[in-house]
Amino acid sequence: MSRTAKTLSRLLPGMGTSVLVLGMAFPVLAANGSALTSVGIADNGDSVVVDLAASDRPNCGDFMLADPPTLVVSCADMSAGDIESQMRVGNGVVEQIEVTETTDTDGSNTEVRIRLAGVLTYDQSIAGNTLSLRLHRDGAGKTNPEPEAVAASDADDSADEAAGSAEDAAASGVRVDGGPATGDLSSVSGAHGYAGGGNKIRGVDFQQQLESSVSRLVITGSGSLDYSTAYPSDNRVVVAIRDASLGTGLERKIDTSQFASAVSGISAFRSRQNKGEVKVVIDLRESVTPTVREEGMNLVLDFPIPPSIAGASYTSPVITQSAQDDGIVEDRDSEVIESAVAREVLIGTGGELSDPSTVNRRRQKNIFGGDGVFLGEIDPNHQWKGFPLNLNLVNADIHNVFRLISAVSNLNIVSSDDVDGEVTVQLAEVPWDQALAAILQAKGLGAVQYGTIVRVAPIDSIRKEREDAAAAKAAEIDSLPLRVLTLPLNYANANEVMAQLEAMLSKRGSLAFDERTNSLIVRDIDRNLSQIRQLVRALDTRTPQVHIEARIVEANSSFSRSLGIQWGGNLNFSPATGAPTGLFFPNSVGMSGGGTASTVTSAGAGGTGGQGTNFTTVPNYVVDLPAASQSGSIGLSLGSISNMVNLDARLTAGESNGTGKIISAPSITTVTNRPAVIRDGARIPYQTASLRGTNVQFVEAVLLLEVTPQITADGTIFLDVQVTKNRPDFGAAINNLPTIQIKEARTTVMVANGDTAVIGGVYSYEESINRQFVPGLGKIPVLGWLFKTTNKREARRELLVFITPTIVQQLK
């Protein structure tokens, strides 16, 4: 009999000629009951054969339990007959065989439990009225990585093949450990060989997508993949890809246990039962439901990262080799910052504390989601995790359909007395839990799940029960006595905490606080008091502190150079100089520079003729273009004997450069989420006039640091910061009042603990060249320098603002 699908051609009462096909092994209801007549054991050397003979053709399902190793065979509509309930074997493979018979209104069921020495591989076949189970001795002792029962033939095959592939991969030394970022564990672009045809699987990649809080599995083929997904247990997902071949090097076990991920391992292998099929088995450390989508030739499965894993203290390992390699060890950070998520606490109605991730996993096991109650509404976003099955039923009794789903799901389904009728369905590859919800919805039925028991009743009955239970619970609360609880607080403010607690009070409860002792006074029933007490303990915690240091660095440099010339003189044709014109008019002619006023000095001052012009005091400028910044000058004076011709020249030049540096470092300490301000400077008075008279106003010129820090879960610090440095500039005063130079930075940044970040900066560069000259003459080559002056100026200014936050370590 095929182990991937079992076609059962037996008629259910009232089904007519319908055929039921399930995609996994499960007990099937037979129309006529049979009895177990004998149990035989034969040792064939390489295998042990267990024969179960019955009076009619047996309809049995089988699955393997890992702990303890047990092969369970469940036969529907079969009695145990005269077979002993326990048979001791002890042949090294089979330890003991137990036979149990259960009876209900629809008949008897017999379960045969074969206790094994270890988990092994097996085959089963039916010949006539005998079911034969062949236990392969060479597979004895192999361990199954999952402790749960794999209640499906395909899932059992996947587990066995995954175990074998994992051992092969371990022997080849394939092991990849990664940090919490991203790891590509196989190369799609690599050269792979393919033994078969069909779609070529070119890559099986695991990637950690921390920005989207998912662990991603990407299966890449040469074309669109024909696949199906199955969930044989809460901690295993099986992807079967039909008509495909797996590239060499990709059949292996990928160890992802070092990632902060719900995925603990991935096994890719070629199916040994179904030729041309590739299977990928994903083992989970926590029960999560993946999101499956196709992207071209890629099949992408995104597994959410549970809060318990994402928020746990995590250290980043380095890439290591397998166990047989020497010289490589893991390197872990010595300091681990506790995550805020790791401090999450769920407070129950009675004040009990629990891990939210554990409760979330428990809720995920409810087949209908939420609190496990189904009232006819199906959430379109609900993830169905049941094993897919095929149903083709015509006028089948609703109770028999529930028995079928109970056998598939290993759940106990209990129907109330007012549940009856028939159902006709045709479902193909539909998860059994989704099929159950659809059947309930079609018949107007609801369900309530209690662990492994599902109670089915009309929706109105369940809704009325819940309303009655809620009314009874409210009445019980109203009758409970009130008690008084005082809660002194250490770190939190009692008045501020009150707002968080008011919604938790019952309608008879009251809340007050005592300011002197910083205590809360709560009056309510015991259950609410316990819940409030635990919440106050969670809120009244020490707030971490942050020390923030800012540095404002100003640097400037300047350079200037100037070159200028001044020259002039006079020309005097007169009897005094011995060069008269010989005319009545003009008898004398004089010419000088623009500064024509002259000072008569004694002989020898300007020449030898008894009269002269002092060029230093009263220059006769023809060209007056001195240097703007005179650091040095040189003068030249030329004159004739009779002072008829005098020429004076002066060359001026100057150069300057300078550098400056100013560092301001304000610092302050505050608790997280609380603003802090520090300032240092002066207030400068300004007078203003108005109709009311003269007023004096003050303008601040201060060094200011204003910051609000927030510590994140991983130790990073968010800063809402403003840094200001305003100072008076008396060099640019107006009416003897200085102007205010403004330097300010305001931003929000994220900085790691103890790191330094540049939050702002200003860089400016100025360059100017100024030339003054006599029109026309100043442009003459070479000689033009006698008629022009040149000034060159350069200035650089740079402003940088640094911030360094540090978490203050608290003393225990």
mmCIF file of C-alpha atoms in Angstrom, residues 214-516:
data_model
loop_
_atom_site.group_PDB
_atom_site.id
_atom_site.type_symbol
_atom_site.label_atom_id
_atom_site.label_comp_id
_atom_site.label_asym_id
_atom_site.label_seq_id
_atom_site.Cartn_x
_atom_site.Cartn_y
_atom_site.Cartn_z
ATOM 1 C CA VAL A 214 11.458 37.171 10.046
ATOM 2 C CA SER A 215 13.723 34.244 9.199
ATOM 3 C CA ARG A 216 13.543 33.568 5.481
ATOM 4 C CA LEU A 217 13.976 30.321 3.561
ATOM 5 C CA VAL A 218 14.418 30.784 -0.190
ATOM 6 C CA ILE A 219 14.179 27.743 -2.492
ATOM 7 C CA THR A 220 15.344 28.579 -6.003
ATOM 8 C CA GLY A 221 14.520 26.473 -9.039
ATOM 9 C CA SER A 222 15.052 26.714 -12.763
ATOM 10 C CA GLY A 223 11.358 27.454 -13.254
ATOM 11 C CA SER A 224 8.097 27.830 -11.371
ATOM 12 C CA LEU A 225 7.951 25.237 -8.562
ATOM 13 C CA ASP A 226 5.163 22.651 -8.188
ATOM 14 C CA TYR A 227 5.069 22.303 -4.423
ATOM 15 C CA SER A 228 2.915 21.515 -1.410
ATOM 16 C CA THR A 229 3.418 22.271 2.275
ATOM 17 C CA ALA A 230 2.548 20.066 5.228
ATOM 18 C CA TYR A 231 2.628 20.518 9.001
ATOM 19 C CA PRO A 232 3.086 17.051 10.536
ATOM 20 C CA SER A 233 3.694 18.602 13.974
ATOM 21 C CA ASP A 234 3.807 21.972 15.674
ATOM 22 C CA ASN A 235 7.587 22.070 15.308
ATOM 23 C CA ARG A 236 8.041 20.834 11.763
ATOM 24 C CA VAL A 237 7.175 22.075 8.280
ATOM 25 C CA VAL A 238 7.634 19.877 5.202
ATOM 26 C CA VAL A 239 7.833 21.315 1.677
ATOM 27 C CA ALA A 240 7.473 18.703 -1.089
ATOM 28 C CA ILE A 241 8.520 19.795 -4.591
ATOM 29 C CA ARG A 242 7.265 17.507 -7.334
ATOM 30 C CA ASP A 243 8.991 16.782 -10.662
ATOM 31 C CA ALA A 244 12.281 18.240 -9.437
ATOM 32 C CA SER A 245 15.928 17.297 -8.972
ATOM 33 C CA LEU A 246 18.277 18.604 -6.271
ATOM 34 C CA GLY A 247 21.682 19.986 -7.196
ATOM 35 C CA THR A 248 24.829 18.385 -5.839
ATOM 36 C CA GLY A 249 26.028 19.961 -2.637
ATOM 37 C CA LEU A 250 22.515 21.021 -1.640
ATOM 38 C CA GLU A 251 21.447 17.703 -0.107
ATOM 39 C CA ARG A 252 22.500 18.477 3.418
ATOM 40 C CA LYS A 253 21.519 19.547 6.920
ATOM 41 C CA ILE A 254 21.782 23.288 7.619
ATOM 42 C CA ASP A 255 22.301 24.107 11.286
ATOM 43 C CA THR A 256 20.664 27.454 12.102
ATOM 44 C CA SER A 257 20.530 26.987 15.863
ATOM 45 C CA GLN A 258 22.956 29.863 16.470
ATOM 46 C CA PHE A 259 20.598 32.401 14.890
ATOM 47 C CA ALA A 260 17.970 34.285 16.885
ATOM 48 C CA SER A 261 15.344 32.445 14.880
ATOM 49 C CA ALA A 262 12.445 30.045 15.327
ATOM 50 C CA VAL A 263 14.153 27.789 12.762
ATOM 51 C CA SER A 264 16.640 25.363 14.305
ATOM 52 C CA GLY A 265 17.569 23.368 11.214
ATOM 53 C CA ILE A 266 16.789 22.798 7.541
ATOM 54 C CA SER A 267 17.199 19.490 5.679
ATOM 55 C CA ALA A 268 17.037 19.243 1.889
ATOM 56 C CA PHE A 269 17.091 15.796 0.222
ATOM 57 C CA ARG A 270 15.755 13.677 -2.616
ATOM 58 C CA SER A 271 12.760 11.577 -1.638
ATOM 59 C CA ARG A 272 13.520 7.878 -1.433
ATOM 60 C CA GLN A 273 9.869 6.866 -1.754
ATOM 61 C CA ASN A 274 8.666 9.157 -4.553
ATOM 62 C CA LYS A 275 10.946 9.387 -7.540
ATOM 63 C CA GLY A 276 11.417 12.881 -8.905
ATOM 64 C CA GLU A 277 10.401 14.565 -5.633
ATOM 65 C CA VAL A 278 12.552 16.868 -3.499
ATOM 66 C CA LYS A 279 11.685 17.507 0.123
ATOM 67 C CA VAL A 280 12.777 20.321 2.429
ATOM 68 C CA VAL A 281 12.112 19.713 6.140
ATOM 69 C CA ILE A 282 12.224 22.749 8.441
ATOM 70 C CA ASP A 283 12.615 22.003 12.160
ATOM 71 C CA LEU A 284 11.388 24.707 14.551
ATOM 72 C CA ARG A 285 12.399 25.411 18.108
ATOM 73 C CA GLU A 286 9.082 27.211 18.655
ATOM 74 C CA SER A 287 5.734 26.751 16.968
ATOM 75 C CA VAL A 288 5.273 29.514 14.386
ATOM 76 C CA THR A 289 3.304 29.647 11.149
ATOM 77 C CA PRO A 290 5.264 30.687 8.053
ATOM 78 C CA THR A 291 4.068 32.931 5.266
ATOM 79 C CA VAL A 292 4.542 31.165 1.921
ATOM 80 C CA ARG A 293 4.711 33.023 -1.400
ATOM 81 C CA GLU A 294 6.140 32.574 -4.888
ATOM 82 C CA GLU A 295 8.465 35.120 -6.482
ATOM 83 C CA GLY A 296 9.182 33.965 -10.008
ATOM 84 C CA MET A 297 11.449 30.928 -9.750
ATOM 85 C CA ASN A 298 11.786 31.373 -5.970
ATOM 86 C CA LEU A 299 9.650 29.874 -3.225
ATOM 87 C CA VAL A 300 9.912 32.102 -0.146
ATOM 88 C CA LEU A 301 8.909 31.011 3.375
ATOM 89 C CA ASP A 302 9.027 33.727 6.058
ATOM 90 C CA PHE A 303 9.045 32.434 9.646
ATOM 91 C CA PRO A 304 8.222 35.107 12.277
ATOM 92 C CA ILE A 305 10.822 35.551 15.011
ATOM 93 C CA PRO A 306 8.988 34.967 18.330
ATOM 94 C CA PRO A 307 9.356 37.707 20.973
ATOM 95 C CA SER A 308 10.956 35.237 23.389
ATOM 96 C CA ILE A 309 13.766 34.634 20.885
ATOM 97 C CA ALA A 310 14.051 38.148 19.454
ATOM 98 C CA GLY A 311 14.159 39.695 22.912
ATOM 99 C CA ALA A 312 16.513 37.236 24.571
ATOM 100 C CA SER A 313 20.053 38.226 25.419
ATOM 101 C CA TYR A 314 22.010 37.414 22.306
ATOM 102 C CA THR A 315 25.687 37.234 21.478
ATOM 103 C CA SER A 316 27.072 37.056 17.973
ATOM 104 C CA PRO A 317 29.102 33.919 17.214
ATOM 105 C CA VAL A 318 31.713 33.829 14.508
ATOM 106 C CA ILE A 319 31.691 31.360 11.604
ATOM 107 C CA THR A 320 32.942 27.984 12.811
ATOM 108 C CA GLN A 321 33.785 24.710 11.193
ATOM 109 C CA SER A 322 32.383 21.339 12.093
ATOM 110 C CA ALA A 323 33.332 19.455 15.218
ATOM 111 C CA GLN A 324 36.194 17.541 13.660
ATOM 112 C CA ASP A 325 38.015 20.764 12.628
ATOM 113 C CA ASP A 326 40.590 22.072 15.075
ATOM 114 C CA GLY A 327 41.710 25.525 16.002
ATOM 115 C CA ILE A 328 38.413 27.393 15.670
ATOM 116 C CA VAL A 329 36.316 28.268 18.702
ATOM 117 C CA GLU A 330 33.322 30.490 19.240
ATOM 118 C CA ASP A 331 33.944 34.074 20.304
ATOM 119 C CA ARG A 332 31.195 35.680 22.330
ATOM 120 C CA ASP A 333 30.900 39.203 23.676
ATOM 121 C CA SER A 334 31.730 39.487 27.334
ATOM 122 C CA GLU A 335 29.057 42.097 27.993
ATOM 123 C CA VAL A 336 25.426 41.442 27.144
ATOM 124 C CA ILE A 337 22.780 44.109 27.512
ATOM 125 C CA GLU A 338 19.508 42.691 28.730
ATOM 126 C CA SER A 339 16.703 43.261 26.289
ATOM 127 C CA ALA A 340 13.540 45.060 27.308
ATOM 128 C CA VAL A 341 11.531 42.312 25.617
ATOM 129 C CA ALA A 342 13.199 39.775 27.898
ATOM 130 C CA ARG A 343 11.665 41.635 30.839
ATOM 131 C CA GLU A 344 8.123 41.214 29.518
ATOM 132 C CA VAL A 345 5.728 39.699 32.029
ATOM 133 C CA LEU A 346 2.139 38.570 31.506
ATOM 134 C CA ILE A 347 -0.024 39.091 34.601
ATOM 135 C CA GLY A 348 -2.956 36.718 34.889
ATOM 136 C CA THR A 349 -6.347 37.533 36.355
ATOM 137 C CA GLY A 350 -5.285 36.040 39.684
ATOM 138 C CA GLY A 351 -1.924 37.837 39.747
ATOM 139 C CA GLU A 352 0.062 34.875 38.461
ATOM 140 C CA LEU A 353 3.086 35.695 36.294
ATOM 141 C CA SER A 354 3.990 33.943 33.045
ATOM 142 C CA ASP A 355 6.137 34.372 29.974
ATOM 143 C CA PRO A 356 4.109 36.037 27.163
ATOM 144 C CA SER A 357 5.858 33.945 24.517
ATOM 145 C CA THR A 358 4.801 30.732 26.265
ATOM 146 C CA VAL A 359 1.177 31.831 26.369
ATOM 147 C CA ASN A 360 1.410 32.846 22.721
ATOM 148 C CA ARG A 361 2.658 29.376 21.779
ATOM 149 C CA ARG A 362 -0.167 27.806 23.774
ATOM 150 C CA ARG A 363 -2.726 29.932 21.954
ATOM 151 C CA GLN A 364 -1.256 29.031 18.603
ATOM 152 C CA LYS A 365 -2.060 25.386 19.265
ATOM 153 C CA ASN A 366 -5.781 26.199 19.249
ATOM 154 C CA ILE A 367 -7.032 25.139 15.843
ATOM 155 C CA PHE A 368 -9.441 28.085 15.629
ATOM 156 C CA GLY A 369 -7.016 30.666 17.027
ATOM 157 C CA GLY A 370 -7.597 33.055 19.922
ATOM 158 C CA ASP A 371 -9.268 31.338 22.883
ATOM 159 C CA GLY A 372 -10.176 28.217 20.893
ATOM 160 C CA VAL A 373 -13.840 29.118 20.378
ATOM 161 C CA PHE A 374 -15.465 28.933 16.926
ATOM 162 C CA LEU A 375 -18.746 30.798 16.445
ATOM 163 C CA GLY A 376 -19.154 30.594 12.687
ATOM 164 C CA GLU A 377 -16.720 33.348 11.710
ATOM 165 C CA ILE A 378 -13.520 32.427 9.862
ATOM 166 C CA ASP A 379 -10.667 34.902 9.949
ATOM 167 C CA PRO A 380 -9.312 35.170 6.372
ATOM 168 C CA ASN A 381 -5.822 35.780 7.796
ATOM 169 C CA HIS A 382 -5.865 32.711 10.035
ATOM 170 C CA GLN A 383 -3.033 30.289 9.274
ATOM 171 C CA TRP A 384 -4.316 26.720 8.939
ATOM 172 C CA LYS A 385 -1.688 24.198 9.989
ATOM 173 C CA GLY A 386 -3.497 20.879 9.608
ATOM 174 C CA PHE A 387 -2.256 18.177 7.291
ATOM 175 C CA PRO A 388 -3.894 18.522 3.835
ATOM 176 C CA LEU A 389 -6.544 15.967 2.943
ATOM 177 C CA ASN A 390 -8.994 15.168 0.161
ATOM 178 C CA LEU A 391 -12.672 14.646 0.954
ATOM 179 C CA ASN A 392 -15.423 13.550 -1.411
ATOM 180 C CA LEU A 393 -18.552 12.893 0.623
ATOM 181 C CA VAL A 394 -22.169 12.625 -0.482
ATOM 182 C CA ASN A 395 -24.895 12.743 2.181
ATOM 183 C CA ALA A 396 -22.501 11.566 4.861
ATOM 184 C CA ASP A 397 -23.647 11.516 8.466
ATOM 185 C CA ILE A 398 -22.123 14.481 10.288
ATOM 186 C CA HIS A 399 -20.981 12.298 13.197
ATOM 187 C CA ASN A 400 -19.067 9.960 10.877
ATOM 188 C CA VAL A 401 -17.345 12.953 9.292
ATOM 189 C CA PHE A 402 -16.293 14.132 12.757
ATOM 190 C CA ARG A 403 -14.877 10.649 13.426
ATOM 191 C CA LEU A 404 -12.812 10.868 10.258
ATOM 192 C CA ILE A 405 -11.386 14.270 11.191
ATOM 193 C CA SER A 406 -10.782 13.052 14.742
ATOM 194 C CA ALA A 407 -8.703 10.163 13.407
ATOM 195 C CA VAL A 408 -6.661 12.496 11.211
ATOM 196 C CA SER A 409 -6.100 15.218 13.804
ATOM 197 C CA ASN A 410 -5.644 13.077 16.938
ATOM 198 C CA LEU A 411 -8.284 15.277 18.564
ATOM 199 C CA ASN A 412 -11.284 14.040 20.531
ATOM 200 C CA ILE A 413 -14.476 15.494 19.050
ATOM 201 C CA VAL A 414 -17.598 15.456 21.255
ATOM 202 C CA SER A 415 -20.979 16.370 19.729
ATOM 203 C CA SER A 416 -23.986 17.570 21.702
ATOM 204 C CA ASP A 417 -27.384 15.867 21.400
ATOM 205 C CA ASP A 418 -28.787 18.558 19.114
ATOM 206 C CA VAL A 419 -26.102 18.032 16.458
ATOM 207 C CA ASP A 420 -27.376 15.876 13.601
ATOM 208 C CA GLY A 421 -27.845 15.846 9.855
ATOM 209 C CA GLU A 422 -25.852 14.963 6.776
ATOM 210 C CA VAL A 423 -23.206 16.809 4.819
ATOM 211 C CA THR A 424 -21.945 16.697 1.229
ATOM 212 C CA VAL A 425 -18.440 18.060 0.625
ATOM 213 C CA GLN A 426 -15.716 17.841 -1.988
ATOM 214 C CA LEU A 427 -12.379 19.175 -0.807
ATOM 215 C CA ALA A 428 -8.975 18.771 -2.453
ATOM 216 C CA GLU A 429 -5.693 19.333 -0.577
ATOM 217 C CA VAL A 430 -7.394 21.269 2.233
ATOM 218 C CA PRO A 431 -5.901 21.331 5.755
ATOM 219 C CA TRP A 432 -8.035 19.237 8.071
ATOM 220 C CA ASP A 433 -8.589 22.131 10.532
ATOM 221 C CA GLN A 434 -9.813 24.376 7.720
ATOM 222 C CA ALA A 435 -12.076 21.570 6.489
ATOM 223 C CA LEU A 436 -13.522 21.183 9.998
ATOM 224 C CA ALA A 437 -14.195 24.923 10.238
ATOM 225 C CA ALA A 438 -15.888 24.935 6.828
ATOM 226 C CA ILE A 439 -18.126 21.980 7.738
ATOM 227 C CA LEU A 440 -19.094 23.588 11.051
ATOM 228 C CA GLN A 441 -19.873 26.859 9.322
ATOM 229 C CA ALA A 442 -21.980 25.105 6.667
ATOM 230 C CA LYS A 443 -24.072 23.340 9.323
ATOM 231 C CA GLY A 444 -24.428 26.395 11.589
ATOM 232 C CA LEU A 445 -22.362 24.744 14.327
ATOM 233 C CA GLY A 446 -19.848 26.135 16.747
ATOM 234 C CA ALA A 447 -16.987 24.527 18.631
ATOM 235 C CA VAL A 448 -15.019 24.976 21.828
ATOM 236 C CA GLN A 449 -11.562 23.468 22.247
ATOM 237 C CA TYR A 450 -10.297 22.225 25.624
ATOM 238 C CA GLY A 451 -6.793 20.942 25.027
ATOM 239 C CA THR A 452 -7.219 17.823 22.872
ATOM 240 C CA ILE A 453 -11.025 17.836 23.171
ATOM 241 C CA VAL A 454 -13.264 19.752 20.770
ATOM 242 C CA ARG A 455 -16.920 20.084 21.762
ATOM 243 C CA VAL A 456 -19.355 20.731 18.906
ATOM 244 C CA ALA A 457 -22.787 22.329 19.428
ATOM 245 C CA PRO A 458 -25.083 24.810 17.668
ATOM 246 C CA ILE A 459 -23.704 28.335 17.616
ATOM 247 C CA ASP A 460 -26.634 29.755 19.564
ATOM 248 C CA SER A 461 -26.110 27.190 22.330
ATOM 249 C CA ILE A 462 -22.394 28.011 22.678
ATOM 250 C CA ARG A 463 -23.035 31.751 22.576
ATOM 251 C CA LYS A 464 -25.750 31.443 25.255
ATOM 252 C CA GLU A 465 -23.448 29.323 27.410
ATOM 253 C CA ARG A 466 -20.741 31.968 27.187
ATOM 254 C CA GLU A 467 -23.184 34.755 28.007
ATOM 255 C CA ASP A 468 -24.563 32.834 30.972
ATOM 256 C CA ALA A 469 -21.034 32.087 32.167
ATOM 257 C CA ALA A 470 -20.082 35.767 31.869
ATOM 258 C CA ALA A 471 -23.218 36.831 33.794
ATOM 259 C CA ALA A 472 -22.541 34.266 36.504
ATOM 260 C CA LYS A 473 -18.948 35.435 36.740
ATOM 261 C CA ALA A 474 -20.040 39.071 37.052
ATOM 262 C CA ALA A 475 -22.525 38.140 39.772
ATOM 263 C CA GLU A 476 -19.828 36.236 41.611
ATOM 264 C CA ILE A 477 -17.514 39.265 41.463
ATOM 265 C CA ASP A 478 -20.235 41.502 42.876
ATOM 266 C CA SER A 479 -20.629 39.191 45.865
ATOM 267 C CA LEU A 480 -16.943 39.006 46.767
ATOM 268 C CA PRO A 481 -15.736 41.021 49.779
ATOM 269 C CA LEU A 482 -13.550 44.111 49.348
ATOM 270 C CA ARG A 483 -10.094 44.355 50.882
ATOM 271 C CA VAL A 484 -7.576 47.175 51.235
ATOM 272 C CA LEU A 485 -4.000 46.939 49.950
ATOM 273 C CA THR A 486 -1.232 49.513 50.492
ATOM 274 C CA LEU A 487 1.619 49.569 47.972
ATOM 275 C CA PRO A 488 4.661 51.731 48.830
ATOM 276 C CA LEU A 489 6.676 52.757 45.748
ATOM 277 C CA ASN A 490 10.434 53.157 45.536
ATOM 278 C CA TYR A 491 11.100 54.734 42.129
ATOM 279 C CA ALA A 492 7.769 55.594 40.522
ATOM 280 C CA ASN A 493 5.512 58.456 41.551
ATOM 281 C CA ALA A 494 2.312 57.185 43.151
ATOM 282 C CA ASN A 495 0.192 59.927 41.628
ATOM 283 C CA GLU A 496 1.451 59.106 38.105
ATOM 284 C CA VAL A 497 0.991 55.347 38.513
ATOM 285 C CA MET A 498 -2.645 55.790 39.524
ATOM 286 C CA ALA A 499 -3.637 56.545 35.932
ATOM 287 C CA GLN A 500 -2.361 53.111 34.831
ATOM 288 C CA LEU A 501 -4.364 51.272 37.518
ATOM 289 C CA GLU A 502 -7.780 52.868 37.353
ATOM 290 C CA ALA A 503 -8.889 50.747 34.393
ATOM 291 C CA MET A 504 -8.102 47.547 36.333
ATOM 292 C CA LEU A 505 -10.475 48.245 39.185
ATOM 293 C CA SER A 506 -13.860 46.592 39.461
ATOM 294 C CA LYS A 507 -16.928 48.790 39.558
ATOM 295 C CA ARG A 508 -16.827 48.716 43.371
ATOM 296 C CA GLY A 509 -13.084 49.336 43.651
ATOM 297 C CA SER A 510 -11.370 52.584 44.589
ATOM 298 C CA LEU A 511 -7.836 53.973 44.362
ATOM 299 C CA ALA A 512 -5.984 56.711 46.258
ATOM 300 C CA PHE A 513 -2.394 57.704 47.049
ATOM 301 C CA ASP A 514 -0.516 59.114 50.016
ATOM 302 C CA GLU A 515 1.969 61.799 48.960
ATOM 303 C CA ARG A 516 4.024 61.720 52.181
#
